[in-house]
Amino acid sequence: LPEDRDQPIEINADRAVRNEKTGVTEFVGNALLSQGSLSIAADTITINYNDNGIRDILAVGTPAVLHQIPNPEQSQVTAKANRIEYSVGDEVINLKERASIDQDGSVITSDLIRYDINQSMAEASGDNRVNIIIPPSNARTTNPPTSESDNSDAIPNDPK
Amino acid sequence: MARRLLTLALVAVLVIAAVLLVDNPTLEEPQQQAPQQNTPGAIITAATTRQYDANGQLQYVLQVDRAEQYFRFNQQDKPLATSRGYTDLSSPRLVLHSDSNPQPWHFSADHGRTENNGNLITLWGNVVAEQALAGGGQYRIETSRLRVEPLLQQATSQQPVTIRSPQGLGNSTGMSIDMPQQTVTLNSQVKATYEAK
């Protein structure tokens, strides 16, 4: 959500190592980051900060998973990749290695996906082919018929 | 006569710890099992110890409101060497310097104990460890018990820890400071909150 950027960032993990020389803190083991509607789950989450606060965040996992609701009118975006690089200042997320973005059943997969949070825009590129799946609009909006519904050609339960 | 000897022994422990440090840098576990003396062998008030390395570099400064030195005795009730004894400290304040970072670490607590020729300083009760950060601000660690090894320039705690820095607040169970590496490791159950800028 737009107000995510104004929320504190909270991180939980098994361990953490802060290095004063490099200005890096690495959270290791079941690392979970949350900031408003944004959340990232990964094996390790590395925080680079500078005098102004957090500069960027690197999440590494198999895969690392990011969720966010871009804005109230849109449904949640789920992004996955082995490496998720979140540039906090630019509000840009780079998904690298087995990257995918899923929203409402529309899925983009590629080697590299650049996702602009402000624009809610994804740009895919990479050596391998970019693959986009956009489900038919009726499949996206209506709920699939359940077995009890009026689906007349469903096979009746065996009366025995 | 015996009391004057004991007082001299304390001065030897506090003032000449450096000489012994260089000659005997190996760490020994504190001698818990030997019978302990219940009255101090000697008492010093308002003491400052400055510890230098072989090159004359200041390693640490230890200030205390009061130091009580205790001997440990063997089974025949004979006092062991002063290095096997310990010194209990009131309101210890320790400044530990490191060649890898111009900013020293400042430690303080309600109580402390030095052992092993000053190679081991245990602090407990409102323990605070602070370091000024190159970029400005302070890195502050609070815990209930901390084990400082000045020679190795390391400190460890197994207790719950709270960390405050310009970036935010952190909590964990257990942590360690490695001054030569300039790292702070949070051992388990880590939770950190960074304020949005």
XYZ file of C-alpha atoms in Angstrom:
357
model
C 0.000 0.000 0.000
C 1.221 3.551 -0.563
C 1.503 4.060 3.181
C 3.734 0.994 3.532
C 6.813 3.188 3.108
C 5.856 5.152 6.235
C 5.577 2.026 8.387
C 8.457 0.704 10.520
C 10.240 -2.326 9.110
C 10.148 -5.327 11.465
C 12.422 -8.334 11.018
C 12.407 -11.651 12.875
C 15.070 -14.331 12.417
C 16.979 -17.087 14.173
C 20.254 -15.150 14.288
C 21.696 -11.826 13.188
C 25.183 -10.402 12.646
C 25.796 -6.679 12.496
C 29.051 -5.504 10.925
C 30.010 -1.944 11.864
C 32.775 -1.823 9.231
C 30.484 -2.558 6.282
C 27.249 -1.074 7.700
C 25.487 -4.379 7.011
C 23.229 -6.465 9.249
C 22.490 -10.029 8.110
C 19.473 -11.881 9.506
C 19.923 -15.615 9.131
C 17.444 -18.464 9.462
C 13.649 -18.229 8.928
C 14.020 -14.533 8.215
C 10.723 -12.672 7.972
C 10.466 -8.960 7.158
C 7.247 -6.958 7.319
C 6.413 -3.322 6.527
C 2.710 -2.585 6.401
C 1.219 -4.832 3.691
C 4.693 -5.766 2.400
C 6.256 -8.961 3.721
C 9.308 -10.954 2.675
C 10.133 -14.475 3.840
C 13.608 -15.866 3.078
C 16.533 -17.885 4.399
C 18.598 -14.739 4.907
C 17.740 -11.059 4.776
C 20.577 -8.558 4.559
C 20.041 -4.903 5.446
C 22.368 -2.241 4.052
C 21.938 1.063 5.772
C 23.536 4.462 5.501
C 23.254 7.641 7.503
C 19.650 8.105 6.292
C 18.480 4.695 7.424
C 17.917 1.560 5.360
C 19.304 1.880 1.840
C 18.442 -1.555 0.448
C 17.353 -5.031 1.433
C 18.549 -8.330 -0.086
C 16.524 -11.488 0.532
C 17.943 -14.855 -0.486
C 15.978 -18.089 -0.378
C 14.815 -21.078 -2.376
C 12.811 -19.174 -3.170
C 12.466 -15.935 -1.268
C 8.804 -14.855 -1.279
C 7.419 -11.311 -1.228
C 3.781 -10.316 -0.753
C 2.335 -6.837 -1.093
C -0.989 -5.110 -1.786
C 0.000 -2.361 -4.241
C -3.065 -0.249 -3.460
C -6.523 -0.719 -1.941
C -8.170 -1.348 -5.334
C -5.779 -4.149 -6.284
C -5.364 -7.629 -4.943
C -2.168 -8.940 -3.384
C 0.948 -9.386 -5.505
C 3.119 -12.442 -4.792
C 6.689 -12.325 -6.074
C 9.162 -15.169 -5.836
C 12.841 -15.491 -6.748
C 16.071 -16.876 -5.367
C 17.243 -13.264 -4.920
C 14.933 -10.352 -4.116
C 16.617 -6.944 -4.048
C 14.435 -4.203 -2.572
C 15.736 -0.679 -3.057
C 13.868 1.130 -0.309
C 14.519 4.670 -1.534
C 13.566 4.031 -5.174
C 10.775 1.633 -4.190
C 11.935 -0.794 -6.855
C 12.181 -4.546 -6.405
C 14.503 -6.651 -8.570
C 13.673 -10.365 -8.686
C 16.589 -12.492 -9.888
C 16.905 -16.222 -10.654
C 13.665 -18.194 -11.187
C 11.664 -15.018 -10.800
C 7.882 -14.904 -10.915
C 5.121 -12.410 -10.135
C 1.556 -13.477 -9.593
C -1.464 -11.205 -9.242
C -5.034 -12.404 -9.670
C -3.823 -15.488 -11.539
C -1.760 -13.462 -14.029
C 1.737 -14.874 -13.761
C 4.997 -13.624 -15.255
C 8.051 -15.836 -15.032
C 11.556 -14.934 -16.193
C 15.203 -14.791 -15.146
C 14.898 -11.163 -14.087
C 11.842 -9.110 -13.231
C 11.976 -5.473 -12.231
C 8.902 -4.408 -10.276
C 8.157 -0.732 -9.674
C 6.013 -0.511 -6.542
C 4.850 3.044 -7.219
C 3.719 2.271 -10.751
C 2.681 -1.312 -9.924
C 4.522 -2.148 -13.143
C 6.603 -5.259 -13.855
C 9.304 -5.462 -16.526
C 10.631 -8.946 -17.339
C 13.874 -9.747 -19.169
C 16.599 -12.373 -19.236
C 18.422 -15.035 -21.265
C 15.531 -17.473 -21.095
C 12.172 -16.676 -22.654
C 9.751 -14.543 -20.671
C 6.525 -16.391 -19.982
C 3.250 -14.638 -19.230
C 0.008 -16.387 -18.287
C -3.116 -14.286 -18.256
C -6.209 -16.363 -17.368
C -9.464 -15.661 -19.346
C -11.344 -12.849 -17.684
C -14.421 -15.079 -16.752
C -12.121 -17.520 -15.014
C -10.656 -14.653 -13.116
C -13.846 -12.978 -11.888
C -16.464 -15.783 -11.239
C -16.044 -18.501 -8.630
C -15.639 -21.976 -10.111
C -18.864 -24.119 -9.719
C -18.721 -26.269 -6.615
C -19.861 -29.944 -6.708
C -23.121 -29.141 -4.874
C -23.994 -26.291 -7.252
C -26.497 -26.609 -10.153
C -23.825 -28.148 -12.454
C -26.372 -30.489 -14.168
C -23.884 -32.584 -16.147
C -21.954 -33.554 -12.975
C -21.798 -37.340 -12.468
C -24.467 -38.194 -9.819
C -23.230 -39.894 -6.696
C -23.324 -43.643 -7.005
C -26.703 -44.565 -5.361
C -25.327 -47.970 -3.992
C 52.347 -8.255 59.258
C 50.086 -10.745 57.393
C 47.574 -7.968 56.563
C 50.333 -5.756 55.033
C 51.400 -8.721 52.887
C 47.825 -9.229 51.673
C 47.484 -5.535 50.759
C 50.699 -5.676 48.763
C 49.343 -8.735 46.977
C 46.223 -6.774 45.868
C 48.300 -3.916 44.470
C 50.294 -6.556 42.601
C 47.095 -7.961 41.073
C 45.600 -4.603 40.010
C 48.744 -2.703 38.992
C 51.002 -5.354 37.490
C 48.205 -7.361 35.699
C 49.771 -6.208 32.371
C 53.058 -7.961 32.971
C 51.269 -11.159 33.875
C 48.918 -10.719 30.871
C 51.805 -10.712 28.396
C 53.492 -13.663 30.064
C 50.373 -15.694 30.594
C 47.791 -14.842 27.902
C 46.086 -18.256 28.036
C 42.592 -18.205 29.483
C 41.687 -20.445 32.416
C 38.076 -21.130 33.457
C 37.281 -19.393 36.772
C 38.178 -21.714 39.716
C 34.688 -22.161 41.129
C 35.350 -25.402 42.892
C 38.179 -24.284 45.253
C 36.923 -23.192 48.709
C 36.490 -19.449 48.811
C 37.420 -16.987 51.480
C 34.383 -15.182 52.962
C 36.176 -12.049 54.123
C 38.152 -9.993 51.619
C 41.912 -10.249 51.754
C 42.169 -6.589 50.890
C 39.870 -3.700 49.929
C 40.546 -0.763 47.629
C 38.126 2.114 47.067
C 37.836 4.459 44.087
C 40.406 2.598 42.007
C 41.427 3.080 38.351
C 43.409 0.460 36.468
C 44.986 1.319 33.106
C 46.114 -1.678 31.128
C 48.687 -1.270 28.314
C 49.925 -3.809 25.781
C 53.569 -4.543 25.021
C 53.681 -1.643 22.523
C 52.407 0.814 25.080
C 48.936 0.958 23.508
C 46.131 1.482 26.026
C 44.046 -1.703 26.110
C 41.513 -0.879 28.765
C 40.682 1.400 31.676
C 38.774 -0.126 34.573
C 37.294 2.150 37.227
C 35.519 0.882 40.304
C 33.990 2.437 43.394
C 35.238 -0.463 45.477
C 37.320 -3.609 44.869
C 37.440 -6.545 47.299
C 40.094 -9.124 46.669
C 39.505 -12.712 47.731
C 41.882 -15.621 47.829
C 40.966 -19.185 47.007
C 42.344 -21.924 49.201
C 43.400 -25.462 48.518
C 42.093 -28.453 50.460
C 44.755 -27.879 53.110
C 43.371 -24.378 53.606
C 46.447 -22.772 52.119
C 45.823 -19.655 49.933
C 46.342 -20.343 46.231
C 48.270 -17.926 44.020
C 46.588 -14.537 43.599
C 45.905 -15.430 39.945
C 43.602 -18.196 41.217
C 41.653 -15.757 43.359
C 39.199 -13.113 42.271
C 38.326 -9.491 42.892
C 34.727 -8.351 43.319
C 33.947 -4.907 41.957
C 31.256 -2.372 42.819
C 29.967 -0.129 39.990
C 32.634 -1.203 37.519
C 33.113 1.008 34.450
C 35.290 -0.490 31.737
C 36.514 1.220 28.557
C 37.899 -1.361 26.130
C 40.044 -0.102 23.230
C 40.720 -1.904 19.965
C 43.216 -1.209 17.207
C 40.638 -2.040 14.528
C 38.167 0.666 15.536
C 38.958 4.123 16.938
C 35.676 4.032 18.874
C 36.154 2.063 22.143
C 33.410 0.045 23.825
C 32.166 1.383 27.166
C 30.812 -1.182 29.662
C 29.142 -0.482 33.008
C 27.226 -2.514 35.568
C 26.173 -2.638 39.190
C 28.605 -5.466 39.995
C 31.595 -7.207 38.486
C 34.319 -9.750 39.148
C 37.795 -10.021 37.688
C 39.552 -13.381 37.554
C 42.440 -15.054 35.851
C 44.787 -12.090 36.111
C 42.202 -9.743 34.668
C 41.754 -11.932 31.583
C 38.105 -12.391 32.497
C 35.755 -9.680 33.779
C 32.180 -10.768 34.517
C 29.605 -7.997 34.827
C 26.073 -8.327 36.165
C 23.163 -6.106 37.186
C 22.030 -3.395 34.712
C 24.832 -4.159 32.301
C 25.215 -1.578 29.523
C 27.653 -1.752 26.603
C 27.901 1.298 24.344
C 29.883 2.326 21.304
C 29.795 5.605 19.413
C 29.083 5.015 15.710
C 31.243 6.420 12.938
C 28.153 7.887 11.266
C 27.009 9.516 14.510
C 24.767 8.231 17.245
C 25.282 5.427 19.689
C 24.984 1.680 19.598
C 23.698 0.601 23.029
C 23.284 -2.955 24.366
C 21.473 -3.710 27.631
C 21.483 -7.082 29.376
C 21.660 -8.611 32.854
C 24.995 -10.406 32.605
C 28.038 -10.053 30.382
C 31.377 -11.842 30.206
C 34.211 -9.624 28.928
C 37.599 -10.960 27.830
C 39.764 -7.833 27.419
C 42.756 -9.668 25.969
C 40.629 -11.183 23.189
C 38.588 -7.956 22.907
C 35.383 -9.976 23.036
C 32.227 -9.975 25.170
C 29.416 -12.507 25.325
C 26.047 -12.855 27.041
C 23.611 -15.761 27.210
C 20.844 -13.554 28.556
C 18.037 -11.589 26.872
C 19.518 -8.527 25.171
C 18.050 -5.191 24.039
C 19.863 -3.181 21.384
C 19.203 0.461 20.507
C 20.831 2.147 17.531
C 20.053 5.145 15.324
C 18.371 2.716 12.903
C 16.009 1.172 15.438
C 15.510 -1.357 18.218
C 16.530 -4.994 18.452
C 16.005 -7.897 20.858
C 17.527 -11.328 21.059
C 18.545 -14.036 23.474
C 22.315 -14.148 23.799
C 24.820 -12.102 21.863
C 28.548 -11.597 21.334
C 30.756 -8.625 20.512
C 33.914 -9.225 18.471
C 35.894 -5.994 18.476
C 38.698 -7.005 16.068
C 36.037 -8.104 13.529
C 33.811 -5.149 14.452
C 30.755 -7.404 14.589
C 27.877 -7.921 17.002
C 26.169 -11.308 16.699
C 22.675 -11.881 18.074
C 22.412 -15.560 18.921
C 18.702 -16.460 18.814
C 15.106 -15.274 18.722
C 16.098 -12.095 16.957
C 13.579 -9.321 16.465
C 14.530 -5.945 14.993
C 12.419 -2.874 14.231
C 13.695 -0.161 11.938
C 11.874 3.152 11.942
C 10.732 4.408 8.547
C 12.751 7.470 7.450
